[in-house]
């Protein structure tokens, strides 16, 4: 069975709580990514920052990115997956939390990579098992639908089930 | 299945004379990440995303209220008609993604955009 480390991107980038949003946006610009994990001095994941978070913070506070701190904006409750976890567990987390990317950590919570929905889609498309994979849980379109569902609708569906 | 059955109607748009603050306000209030930019005659002239706003604020070192949407928006807009089959938009039926993604300059669906 494939594990997250077989599919994830091992290219590690991050920012710190005391960085400004300008520093986080610089990483997004240079890495062409929309999501930057926030780590402590031990490189343990303590938050996550998206380009949308930065946009909404600049709008709601009426400030430039250099005037805003990551610590005030980033999400502190971070869904992660651990080294050795199955892809089925990772896609379940993405669908449930409605997120497209998961930081991958070692057993001590230190950042070692990122796993995206695109990584999973590419893997399943090219795997021998085909787009439904050997997971037996969901296929990618189902996960994508769950991730993309408007929050209000998703909450109602969650209550209904 | 046709596009009209799957699309989100009542889309809010930003006037092209607006700033990124106005575009971000629509994204905030409507919980969306992409806003069409229109001229006075409801002609679609571009699209701005939340990422565009963040990157523009970073590159220019300014607040959203200090940057015009015209400076940032994507000017090439791919659109489709309400009657277009979903399969054609997704490019799954003929393998040609752009076949039915027509570049258009007018909002076709009446009520599809309210600015």
Coordinates of C-alpha atoms in Angstrom, one line a residue:
Chain A
X1 CA 0.0 0.0 0.0
X2 CA 1.3 3.4 -0.9
X3 CA 2.2 5.8 1.9
X4 CA 2.2 9.6 2.0
X5 CA 6.0 9.7 1.7
X6 CA 5.7 7.9 -1.7
X7 CA 3.6 10.7 -3.2
X8 CA 4.4 13.9 -1.2
X9 CA 6.6 16.7 -2.3
X10 CA 9.7 16.6 -0.2
X11 CA 10.6 20.2 -1.0
X12 CA 10.2 21.8 2.4
X13 CA 9.5 25.5 2.8
X14 CA 8.0 27.4 5.8
X15 CA 7.7 30.6 7.7
X16 CA 7.7 31.5 11.4
X17 CA 5.1 33.0 13.7
X18 CA 7.1 36.3 14.1
X19 CA 7.5 36.8 10.3
X20 CA 5.4 39.4 8.5
X21 CA 2.9 38.4 5.8
X22 CA 5.3 40.0 3.4
X23 CA 7.8 37.1 4.1
X24 CA 5.0 34.5 3.7
X25 CA 3.9 36.1 0.4
X26 CA 7.5 36.1 -0.8
X27 CA 7.7 32.4 -0.3
X28 CA 4.4 32.0 -2.1
X29 CA 5.7 34.1 -5.0
X30 CA 9.1 32.4 -5.3
X31 CA 7.8 28.8 -4.8
X32 CA 4.6 29.4 -6.9
X33 CA 2.5 28.0 -4.1
X34 CA -0.6 29.2 -2.2
X35 CA 0.0 27.6 1.2
X36 CA 3.0 27.9 3.6
X37 CA 3.3 25.9 6.8
X38 CA 4.3 27.9 9.9
X39 CA 6.9 26.2 12.2
X40 CA 8.6 26.8 15.5
X41 CA 12.3 26.7 16.1
X42 CA 12.3 22.9 16.2
X43 CA 10.6 22.9 12.8
X44 CA 7.4 21.5 14.3
X45 CA 4.2 22.6 12.5
X46 CA 2.3 25.2 14.6
X47 CA 0.2 26.8 11.9
X48 CA -0.6 27.3 8.2
X49 CA -0.9 30.4 6.0
X50 CA -2.6 30.6 2.6
X51 CA -2.7 33.3 0.0
X52 CA -6.4 33.8 0.7
X53 CA -5.6 34.4 4.4
X54 CA -3.1 37.1 3.5
X55 CA -5.6 38.7 1.0
X56 CA -8.4 38.7 3.5
X57 CA -6.2 40.1 6.3
X58 CA -4.9 42.9 4.2
X59 CA -8.5 43.8 3.2
X60 CA -10.2 43.5 6.7
X61 CA -7.4 45.4 8.4
X62 CA -6.7 47.8 5.6
X63 CA -2.9 47.3 5.9
X64 CA 0.1 46.4 3.8
X65 CA 1.4 42.8 4.1
X66 CA 4.6 44.1 5.8
X67 CA 2.4 45.6 8.6
X68 CA 0.8 42.2 9.5
X69 CA 2.3 39.3 11.5
X70 CA 1.9 35.7 10.6
X71 CA 1.1 35.0 14.3
X72 CA -2.0 37.1 14.1
X73 CA -3.4 35.6 10.9
X74 CA -2.4 32.0 10.4
X75 CA -4.7 29.1 11.3
X76 CA -3.4 27.4 14.4
X77 CA -5.4 24.2 14.1
X78 CA -3.5 22.4 11.4
X79 CA -4.5 19.1 9.8
X80 CA -1.3 17.1 9.1
X81 CA -0.4 13.6 8.1
X82 CA 2.5 11.6 9.5
X83 CA 5.2 9.6 7.9
X84 CA 3.9 6.1 7.2
X85 CA 0.2 7.1 7.0
X86 CA -1.8 5.6 4.2
X87 CA -3.0 7.7 1.2
X88 CA -6.6 6.7 2.1
X89 CA -6.2 8.3 5.5
X90 CA -4.8 11.4 4.0
X91 CA -7.6 11.8 1.4
X92 CA -10.1 11.3 4.2
X93 CA -8.6 14.2 6.1
X94 CA -8.6 16.4 3.1
X95 CA -12.3 15.7 2.4
X96 CA -13.4 16.0 6.0
X97 CA -11.5 19.3 6.6
X98 CA -12.1 20.7 3.1
X99 CA -8.5 21.3 2.4
X100 CA -6.3 20.6 -0.6
X101 CA -2.9 20.4 1.1
X102 CA -1.5 18.6 4.2
X103 CA 1.9 19.2 5.8
X104 CA 3.6 15.9 6.3
X105 CA 5.5 15.5 9.6
X106 CA 7.8 12.9 11.2
X107 CA 6.8 11.2 14.4
X108 CA 8.0 14.2 16.4
X109 CA 5.8 16.6 14.4
X110 CA 8.6 18.1 12.4
X111 CA 7.8 19.2 8.9
X112 CA 9.3 16.9 6.2
X113 CA 7.1 17.6 3.1
X114 CA 3.7 18.6 1.7
X115 CA 1.0 16.4 0.2
X116 CA -1.6 18.0 -2.1
X117 CA -4.7 16.9 -3.8
X118 CA -2.9 17.3 -7.1
X119 CA -0.2 14.9 -5.9
X120 CA -2.9 12.3 -5.1
X121 CA -4.7 12.9 -8.5
X122 CA -1.4 12.5 -10.4
X123 CA -0.5 9.4 -8.4
X124 CA -3.9 7.7 -9.0
X125 CA -3.9 8.6 -12.7
X126 CA -0.6 7.0 -13.3
X127 CA -0.9 4.1 -10.9
X128 CA -1.6 0.6 -12.1
X129 CA -4.8 0.5 -10.1
X130 CA -6.3 3.4 -12.1
X131 CA -8.1 6.5 -11.0
X132 CA -10.1 4.8 -8.2
X133 CA -6.8 3.5 -6.8
X134 CA -6.4 0.5 -4.6
X135 CA -7.7 2.4 -1.7
X136 CA -11.3 1.3 -1.7
X137 CA -12.4 4.4 0.0
X138 CA -13.1 7.4 -2.3
X139 CA -12.0 8.4 -5.7
X140 CA -10.4 11.8 -6.4
X141 CA -13.5 13.4 -7.8
X142 CA -15.4 12.6 -4.6
X143 CA -12.7 14.1 -2.5
X144 CA -12.5 17.2 -4.8
X145 CA -16.3 17.6 -4.5
X146 CA -16.1 17.5 -0.7
X147 CA -13.1 19.9 -0.6
X148 CA -14.8 22.3 -3.0
X149 CA -18.2 22.3 -1.5
X150 CA -19.3 25.7 -0.1
X151 CA -18.8 25.8 3.6
X152 CA -22.4 26.5 4.5
X153 CA -23.6 23.6 2.4
X154 CA -20.9 21.3 3.8
X155 CA -21.9 22.2 7.3
X156 CA -25.5 21.4 6.6
X157 CA -24.5 18.0 5.0
X158 CA -22.4 17.3 8.0
X159 CA -25.3 18.0 10.4
X160 CA -27.6 15.9 8.2
X161 CA -25.4 12.9 8.4
Chain B
X1 CA -26.0 18.2 -18.3
X2 CA -25.6 21.8 -19.3
X3 CA -23.5 24.6 -17.8
X4 CA -26.7 26.4 -16.6
X5 CA -27.5 23.5 -14.3
X6 CA -24.2 23.5 -12.5
X7 CA -23.2 27.2 -12.5
X8 CA -23.5 29.6 -9.7
X9 CA -26.0 32.4 -10.6
X10 CA -26.1 35.8 -9.1
X11 CA -22.4 36.4 -9.4
X12 CA -21.1 39.7 -8.0
X13 CA -18.7 41.6 -10.1
X14 CA -16.3 44.5 -9.6
X15 CA -16.3 47.6 -11.7
X16 CA -13.1 48.1 -13.6
X17 CA -12.5 51.5 -11.9
X18 CA -12.5 49.8 -8.5
X19 CA -9.5 49.0 -6.3
X20 CA -8.4 45.6 -5.0
X21 CA -10.1 46.6 -1.7
X22 CA -13.5 46.4 -3.5
X23 CA -12.6 43.1 -5.1
X24 CA -11.5 41.7 -1.8
X25 CA -14.7 42.9 -0.1
X26 CA -16.8 40.9 -2.6
X27 CA -14.6 37.8 -1.9
X28 CA -15.1 38.3 1.8
X29 CA -18.8 38.9 1.7
X30 CA -19.6 36.2 -0.9
X31 CA -17.0 33.7 0.4
X32 CA -15.4 33.3 -3.1
X33 CA -11.9 33.5 -4.4
X34 CA -12.5 35.0 -7.8
X35 CA -14.3 38.1 -9.0
X36 CA -15.1 39.1 -12.6
X37 CA -14.2 42.7 -13.6
X38 CA -16.8 44.4 -15.7
X39 CA -17.2 47.7 -17.6
X40 CA -20.2 49.9 -17.2
X41 CA -22.1 47.9 -19.8
X42 CA -21.6 44.6 -18.0
X43 CA -18.9 43.6 -20.4
X44 CA -16.5 41.2 -18.7
X45 CA -13.0 42.7 -19.2
X46 CA -11.1 40.6 -16.7
X47 CA -10.9 38.4 -13.6
X48 CA -9.1 38.9 -10.3
X49 CA -8.4 36.1 -7.7
X50 CA -7.5 36.3 -4.0
X51 CA -4.0 35.1 -5.0
X52 CA -3.7 38.0 -7.5
X53 CA -4.5 40.4 -4.7
X54 CA -1.9 38.9 -2.3
X55 CA 0.8 38.8 -5.0
X56 CA 0.1 42.4 -6.1
X57 CA 0.2 43.7 -2.5
X58 CA 3.5 41.8 -2.1
X59 CA 5.1 43.0 -5.3
X60 CA 4.0 46.6 -5.0
X61 CA 4.3 46.8 -1.2
X62 CA 0.9 48.6 -1.0
X63 CA -2.5 48.1 0.6
X64 CA -5.4 46.7 -1.4
X65 CA -7.0 50.1 -1.4
X66 CA -4.0 51.6 -3.2
X67 CA -4.0 49.3 -6.2
X68 CA -6.5 49.4 -9.1
X69 CA -8.1 46.2 -10.3
X70 CA -7.1 47.1 -13.9
X71 CA -3.4 46.8 -12.9
X72 CA -3.8 43.3 -11.7
X73 CA -6.6 41.5 -13.4
X74 CA -6.2 38.7 -16.0
X75 CA -7.4 40.2 -19.3
X76 CA -7.8 36.9 -21.1
X77 CA -11.1 35.5 -19.9
X78 CA -12.3 32.1 -20.9
X79 CA -16.1 31.8 -20.8
X80 CA -18.7 29.4 -21.9
X81 CA -22.4 29.7 -22.7
X82 CA -25.1 28.4 -20.4
X83 CA -26.2 25.9 -22.9
X84 CA -22.7 24.4 -23.3
X85 CA -22.5 20.7 -22.3
X86 CA -20.5 20.2 -19.1
X87 CA -18.4 17.5 -20.7
X88 CA -17.2 20.0 -23.3
X89 CA -16.2 22.5 -20.6
X90 CA -14.3 19.8 -18.8
X91 CA -12.8 18.6 -22.0
X92 CA -13.6 15.0 -21.2
X93 CA -15.6 14.1 -24.2
X94 CA -13.3 15.2 -27.0
X95 CA -10.1 15.7 -25.2
X96 CA -9.9 19.3 -26.4
X97 CA -10.1 21.5 -23.3
X98 CA -10.4 24.8 -25.2
X99 CA -12.9 23.6 -27.7
X100 CA -15.9 25.2 -26.1
X101 CA -14.1 27.7 -23.8
X102 CA -14.9 30.6 -25.9
X103 CA -13.2 33.9 -25.3
X104 CA -16.1 36.3 -25.0
X105 CA -16.5 39.8 -23.9
X106 CA -20.1 39.9 -22.8
X107 CA -22.0 38.3 -20.0
X108 CA -24.4 36.1 -21.9
X109 CA -26.6 34.7 -19.2
X110 CA -29.1 37.4 -18.2
X111 CA -28.9 37.8 -14.4
X112 CA -25.7 35.7 -14.4
X113 CA -23.8 38.7 -13.1
X114 CA -25.1 41.5 -11.0
X115 CA -22.6 44.2 -10.3

